[in-house]
mmCIF file of C-alpha atoms in Angstrom:
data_model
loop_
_atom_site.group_PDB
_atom_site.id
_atom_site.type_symbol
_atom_site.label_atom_id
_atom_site.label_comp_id
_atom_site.label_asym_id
_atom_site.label_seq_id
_atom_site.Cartn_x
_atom_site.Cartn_y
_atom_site.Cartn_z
ATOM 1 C CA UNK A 1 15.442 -16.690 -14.576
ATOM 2 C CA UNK A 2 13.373 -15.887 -17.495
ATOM 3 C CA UNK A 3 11.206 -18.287 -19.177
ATOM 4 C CA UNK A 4 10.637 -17.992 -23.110
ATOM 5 C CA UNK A 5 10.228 -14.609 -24.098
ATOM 6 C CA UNK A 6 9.691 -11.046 -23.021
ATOM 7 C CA UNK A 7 5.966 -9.701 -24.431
ATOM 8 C CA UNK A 8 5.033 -6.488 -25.325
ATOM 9 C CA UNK A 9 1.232 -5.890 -25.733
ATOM 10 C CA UNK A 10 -1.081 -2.932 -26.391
ATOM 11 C CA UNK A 11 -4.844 -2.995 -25.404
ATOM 12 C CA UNK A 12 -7.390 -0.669 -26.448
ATOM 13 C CA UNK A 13 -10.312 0.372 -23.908
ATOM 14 C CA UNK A 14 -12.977 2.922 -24.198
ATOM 15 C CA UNK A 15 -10.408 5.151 -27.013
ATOM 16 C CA UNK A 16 -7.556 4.971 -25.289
ATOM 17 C CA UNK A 17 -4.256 2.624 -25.646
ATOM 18 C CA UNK A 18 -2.706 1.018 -22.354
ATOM 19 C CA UNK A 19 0.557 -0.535 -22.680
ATOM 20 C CA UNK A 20 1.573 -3.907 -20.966
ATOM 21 C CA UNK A 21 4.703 -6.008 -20.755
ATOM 22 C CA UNK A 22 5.311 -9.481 -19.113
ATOM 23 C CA UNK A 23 7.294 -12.778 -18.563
ATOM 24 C CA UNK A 24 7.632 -15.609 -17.300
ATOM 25 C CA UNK A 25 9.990 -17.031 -14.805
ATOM 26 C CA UNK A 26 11.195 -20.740 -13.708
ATOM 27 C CA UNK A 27 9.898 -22.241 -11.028
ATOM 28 C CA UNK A 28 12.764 -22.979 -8.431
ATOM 29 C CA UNK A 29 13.206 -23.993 -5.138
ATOM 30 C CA UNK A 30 14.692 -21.274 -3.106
ATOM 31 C CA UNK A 31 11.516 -19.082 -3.647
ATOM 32 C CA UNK A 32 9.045 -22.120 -1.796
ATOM 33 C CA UNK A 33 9.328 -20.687 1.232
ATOM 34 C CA UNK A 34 7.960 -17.466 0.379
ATOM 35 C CA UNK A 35 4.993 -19.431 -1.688
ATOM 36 C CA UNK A 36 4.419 -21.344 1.509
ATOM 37 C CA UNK A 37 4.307 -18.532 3.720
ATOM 38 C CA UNK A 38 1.315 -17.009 1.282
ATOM 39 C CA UNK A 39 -0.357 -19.823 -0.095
ATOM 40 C CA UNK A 40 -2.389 -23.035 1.018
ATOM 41 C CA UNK A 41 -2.702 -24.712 -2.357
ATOM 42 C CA UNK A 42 -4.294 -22.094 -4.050
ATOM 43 C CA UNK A 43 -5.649 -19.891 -1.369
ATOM 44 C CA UNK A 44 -3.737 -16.671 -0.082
ATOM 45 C CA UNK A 45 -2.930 -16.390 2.821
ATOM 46 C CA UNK A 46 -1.210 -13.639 5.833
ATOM 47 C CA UNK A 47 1.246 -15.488 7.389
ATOM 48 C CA UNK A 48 1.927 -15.197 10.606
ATOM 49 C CA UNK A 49 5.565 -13.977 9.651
ATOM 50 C CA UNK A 50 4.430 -11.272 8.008
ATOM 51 C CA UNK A 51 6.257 -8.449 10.315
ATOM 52 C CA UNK A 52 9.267 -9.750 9.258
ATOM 53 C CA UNK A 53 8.456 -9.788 5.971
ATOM 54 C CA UNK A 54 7.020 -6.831 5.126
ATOM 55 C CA UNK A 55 9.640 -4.578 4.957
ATOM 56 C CA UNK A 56 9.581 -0.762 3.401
ATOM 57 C CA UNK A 57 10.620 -1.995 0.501
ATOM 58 C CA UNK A 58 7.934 -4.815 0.434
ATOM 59 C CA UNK A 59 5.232 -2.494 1.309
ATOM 60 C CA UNK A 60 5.675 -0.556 -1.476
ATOM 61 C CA UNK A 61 6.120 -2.911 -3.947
ATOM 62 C CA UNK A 62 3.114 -4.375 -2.368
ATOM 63 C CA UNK A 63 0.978 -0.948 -3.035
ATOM 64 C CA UNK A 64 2.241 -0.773 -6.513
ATOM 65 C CA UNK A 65 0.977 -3.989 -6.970
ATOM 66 C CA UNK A 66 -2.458 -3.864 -5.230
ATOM 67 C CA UNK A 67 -2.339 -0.621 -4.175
ATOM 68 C CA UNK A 68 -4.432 2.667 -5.354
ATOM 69 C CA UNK A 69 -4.749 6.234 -4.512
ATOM 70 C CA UNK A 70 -7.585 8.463 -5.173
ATOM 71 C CA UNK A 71 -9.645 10.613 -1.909
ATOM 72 C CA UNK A 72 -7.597 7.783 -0.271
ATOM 73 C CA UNK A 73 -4.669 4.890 -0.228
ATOM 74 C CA UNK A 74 -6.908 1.561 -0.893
ATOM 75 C CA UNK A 75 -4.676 -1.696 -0.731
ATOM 76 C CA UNK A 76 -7.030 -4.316 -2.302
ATOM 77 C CA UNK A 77 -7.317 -7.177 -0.785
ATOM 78 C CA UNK A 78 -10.163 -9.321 -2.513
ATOM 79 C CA UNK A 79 -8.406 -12.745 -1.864
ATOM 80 C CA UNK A 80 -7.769 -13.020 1.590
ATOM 81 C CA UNK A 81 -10.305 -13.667 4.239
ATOM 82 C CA UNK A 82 -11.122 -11.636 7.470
ATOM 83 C CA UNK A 83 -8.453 -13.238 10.118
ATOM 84 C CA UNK A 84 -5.600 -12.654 7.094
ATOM 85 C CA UNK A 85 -7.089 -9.046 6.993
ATOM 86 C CA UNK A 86 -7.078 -8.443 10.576
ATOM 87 C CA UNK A 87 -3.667 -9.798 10.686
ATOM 88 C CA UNK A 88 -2.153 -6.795 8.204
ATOM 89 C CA UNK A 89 -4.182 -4.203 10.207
ATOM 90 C CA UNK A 90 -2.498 -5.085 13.364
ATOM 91 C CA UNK A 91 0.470 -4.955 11.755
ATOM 92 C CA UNK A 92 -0.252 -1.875 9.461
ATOM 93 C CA UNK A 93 -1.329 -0.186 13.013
ATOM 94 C CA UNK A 94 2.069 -0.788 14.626
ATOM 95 C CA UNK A 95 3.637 1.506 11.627
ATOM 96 C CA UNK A 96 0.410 4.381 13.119
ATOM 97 C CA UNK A 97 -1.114 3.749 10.477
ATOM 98 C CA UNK A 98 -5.045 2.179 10.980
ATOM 99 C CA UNK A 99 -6.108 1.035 7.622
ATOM 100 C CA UNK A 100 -10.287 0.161 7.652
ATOM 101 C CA UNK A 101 -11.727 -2.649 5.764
ATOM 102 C CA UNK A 102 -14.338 -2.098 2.953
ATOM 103 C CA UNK A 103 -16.784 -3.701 1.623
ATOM 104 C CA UNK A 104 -17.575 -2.803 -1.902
ATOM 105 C CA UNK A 105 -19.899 -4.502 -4.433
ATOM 106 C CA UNK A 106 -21.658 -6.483 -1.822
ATOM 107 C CA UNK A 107 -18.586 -9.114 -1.814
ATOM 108 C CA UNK A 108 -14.951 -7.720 -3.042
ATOM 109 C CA UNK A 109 -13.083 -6.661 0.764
ATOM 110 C CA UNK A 110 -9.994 -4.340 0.884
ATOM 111 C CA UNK A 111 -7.993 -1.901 3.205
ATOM 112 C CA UNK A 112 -8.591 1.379 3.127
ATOM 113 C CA UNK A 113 -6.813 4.282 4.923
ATOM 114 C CA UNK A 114 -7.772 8.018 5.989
ATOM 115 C CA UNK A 115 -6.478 10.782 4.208
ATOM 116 C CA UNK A 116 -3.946 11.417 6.955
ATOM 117 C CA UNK A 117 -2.636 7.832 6.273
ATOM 118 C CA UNK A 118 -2.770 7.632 3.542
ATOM 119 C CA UNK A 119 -0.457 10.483 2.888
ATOM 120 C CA UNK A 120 1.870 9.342 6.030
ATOM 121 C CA UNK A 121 1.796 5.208 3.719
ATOM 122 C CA UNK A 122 2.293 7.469 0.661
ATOM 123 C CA UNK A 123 5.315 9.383 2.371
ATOM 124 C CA UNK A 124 6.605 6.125 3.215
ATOM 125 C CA UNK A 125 6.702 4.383 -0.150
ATOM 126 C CA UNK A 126 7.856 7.576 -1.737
ATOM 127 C CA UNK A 127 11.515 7.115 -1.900
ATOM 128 C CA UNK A 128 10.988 3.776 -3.375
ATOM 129 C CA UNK A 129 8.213 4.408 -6.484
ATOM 130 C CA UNK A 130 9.719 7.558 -7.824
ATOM 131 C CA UNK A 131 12.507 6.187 -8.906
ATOM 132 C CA UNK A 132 9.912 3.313 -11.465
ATOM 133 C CA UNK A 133 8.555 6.402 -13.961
ATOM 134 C CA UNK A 134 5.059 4.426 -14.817
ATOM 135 C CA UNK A 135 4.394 4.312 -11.027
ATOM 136 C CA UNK A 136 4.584 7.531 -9.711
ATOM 137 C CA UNK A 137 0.812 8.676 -10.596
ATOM 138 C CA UNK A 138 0.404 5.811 -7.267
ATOM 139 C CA UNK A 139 1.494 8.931 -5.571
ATOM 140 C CA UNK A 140 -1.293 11.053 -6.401
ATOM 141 C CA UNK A 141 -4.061 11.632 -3.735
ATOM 142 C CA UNK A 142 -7.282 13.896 -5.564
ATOM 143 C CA UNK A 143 -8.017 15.484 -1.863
ATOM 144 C CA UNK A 144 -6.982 19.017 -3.695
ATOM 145 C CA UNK A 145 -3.689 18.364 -1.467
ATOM 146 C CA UNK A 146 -0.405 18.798 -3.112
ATOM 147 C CA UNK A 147 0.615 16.030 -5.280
ATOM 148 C CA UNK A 148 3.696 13.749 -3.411
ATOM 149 C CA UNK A 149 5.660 13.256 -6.553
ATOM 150 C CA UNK A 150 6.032 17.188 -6.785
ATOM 151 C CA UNK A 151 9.397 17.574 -5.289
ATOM 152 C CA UNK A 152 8.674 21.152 -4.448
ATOM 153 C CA UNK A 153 5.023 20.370 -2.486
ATOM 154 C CA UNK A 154 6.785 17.350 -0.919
ATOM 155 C CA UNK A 155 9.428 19.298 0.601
ATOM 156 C CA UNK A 156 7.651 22.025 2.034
ATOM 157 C CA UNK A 157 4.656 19.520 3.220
ATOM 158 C CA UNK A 158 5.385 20.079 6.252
ATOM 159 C CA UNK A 159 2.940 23.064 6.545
ATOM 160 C CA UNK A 160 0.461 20.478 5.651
ATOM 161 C CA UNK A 161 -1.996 19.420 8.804
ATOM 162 C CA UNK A 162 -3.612 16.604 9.946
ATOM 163 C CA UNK A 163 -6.226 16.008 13.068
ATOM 164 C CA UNK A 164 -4.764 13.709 15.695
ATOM 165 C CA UNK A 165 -6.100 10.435 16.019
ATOM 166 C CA UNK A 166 -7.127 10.858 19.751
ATOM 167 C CA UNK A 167 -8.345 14.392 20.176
ATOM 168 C CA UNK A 168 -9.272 15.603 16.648
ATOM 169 C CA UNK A 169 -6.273 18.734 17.207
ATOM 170 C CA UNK A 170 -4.913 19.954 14.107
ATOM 171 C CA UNK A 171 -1.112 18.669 13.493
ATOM 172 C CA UNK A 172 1.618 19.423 11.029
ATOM 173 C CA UNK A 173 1.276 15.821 8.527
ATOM 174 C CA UNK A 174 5.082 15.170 9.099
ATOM 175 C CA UNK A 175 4.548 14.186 12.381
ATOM 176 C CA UNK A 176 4.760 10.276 11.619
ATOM 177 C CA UNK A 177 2.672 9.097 14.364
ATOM 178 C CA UNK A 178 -0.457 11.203 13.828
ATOM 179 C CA UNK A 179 -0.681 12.230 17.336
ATOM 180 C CA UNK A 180 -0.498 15.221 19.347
ATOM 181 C CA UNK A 181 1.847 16.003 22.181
ATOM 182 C CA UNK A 182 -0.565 16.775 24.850
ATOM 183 C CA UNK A 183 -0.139 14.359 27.860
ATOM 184 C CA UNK A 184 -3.373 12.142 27.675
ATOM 185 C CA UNK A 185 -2.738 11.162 23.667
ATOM 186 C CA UNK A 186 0.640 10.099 24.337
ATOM 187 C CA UNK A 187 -0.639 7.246 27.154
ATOM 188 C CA UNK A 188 -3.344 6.075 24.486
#
């Protein structure tokens, strides 16, 4: 499936060296559909599909694409407009997660998260980016919280709390739907 050769580059920015590889692939027909579902001509798109597409496994690859992690998970999001937005957050909310969109620069959009869900989105990629060595600093929140990639902090992280999203009460962050028990949260 590979096209010509596979490059190796090194770039140099502000002192420091970042290393890059690449290739490229044939164009062939049994990957259309998936072009289709995300592009009009050139435009991205959300298809409406996109709960069937967007597996674990495609979330994650996702966020290592266009994802980032710093106080919070940002997915970015630049090319699509507001209904293709709107779209992932109704889907992102039936995982409990409720991602926000931001506006930064005056024109650049993308989804950002809380800390809670960002940690729960984080959790859930988890199994998938530590295995791919040059991704795992994705898993890295700097909210002074353990780091996720630490097998030891991820294991007992279950001493780690949260604030429901209803009332505000304080959690434990395995809890996967980010709500407490009490009777009026779980009818919300």
């Amino acid at each position: 499936l590979v096209r010509g050769t596979i490059y190796a580059k090194v770039k140099r920015l502000n002192g420091k060296e970042f290393g890059s590889c690449g290739f490229a692939t044939y164009s062939l027909g049994s990957f259309r559909f998936y072009a289709q579902q995300f592009y009009e001509g050139r435009k991205k798109i959300m298809p409406k599909l996109i709960r069937k597409l967007l597996d674990p496994l495609a979330l994650t690859i996702w966020f290592m694409d266009d994802g980032s992690a710093s106080e919070h998970a940002t997915l970015h999001t630049e090319a699509y407009t507001d209904t293709a937005l709107n779209r992932m957050i109704e889907y992102l909310n039936t995982l409990n997660l409720s991602p926000r969109i931001k506006i930064y620069k005056e024109k650049y959009k993308c989804l950002t998260f809380s800390v809670g869900d960002s940690i729960c989105l984080l959790r859930r990629i988890r199994k998938h980016v530590i295995s791919i060595r040059s991704m795992r600093y994705k898993l890295t929140l700097k909210t002074g919280r353990p780091n996720l990639f630490n097998d030891e902090s991820f294991q007992k992280s279950g001493s780690l709390m949260t604030n429901c999203r209803h009332c505000g009460m304080k959690i434990p962050l395995s809890r996967s739907t980010a709500i407490c028990l009490s009777p009026s949260c779980r009818k919300k």
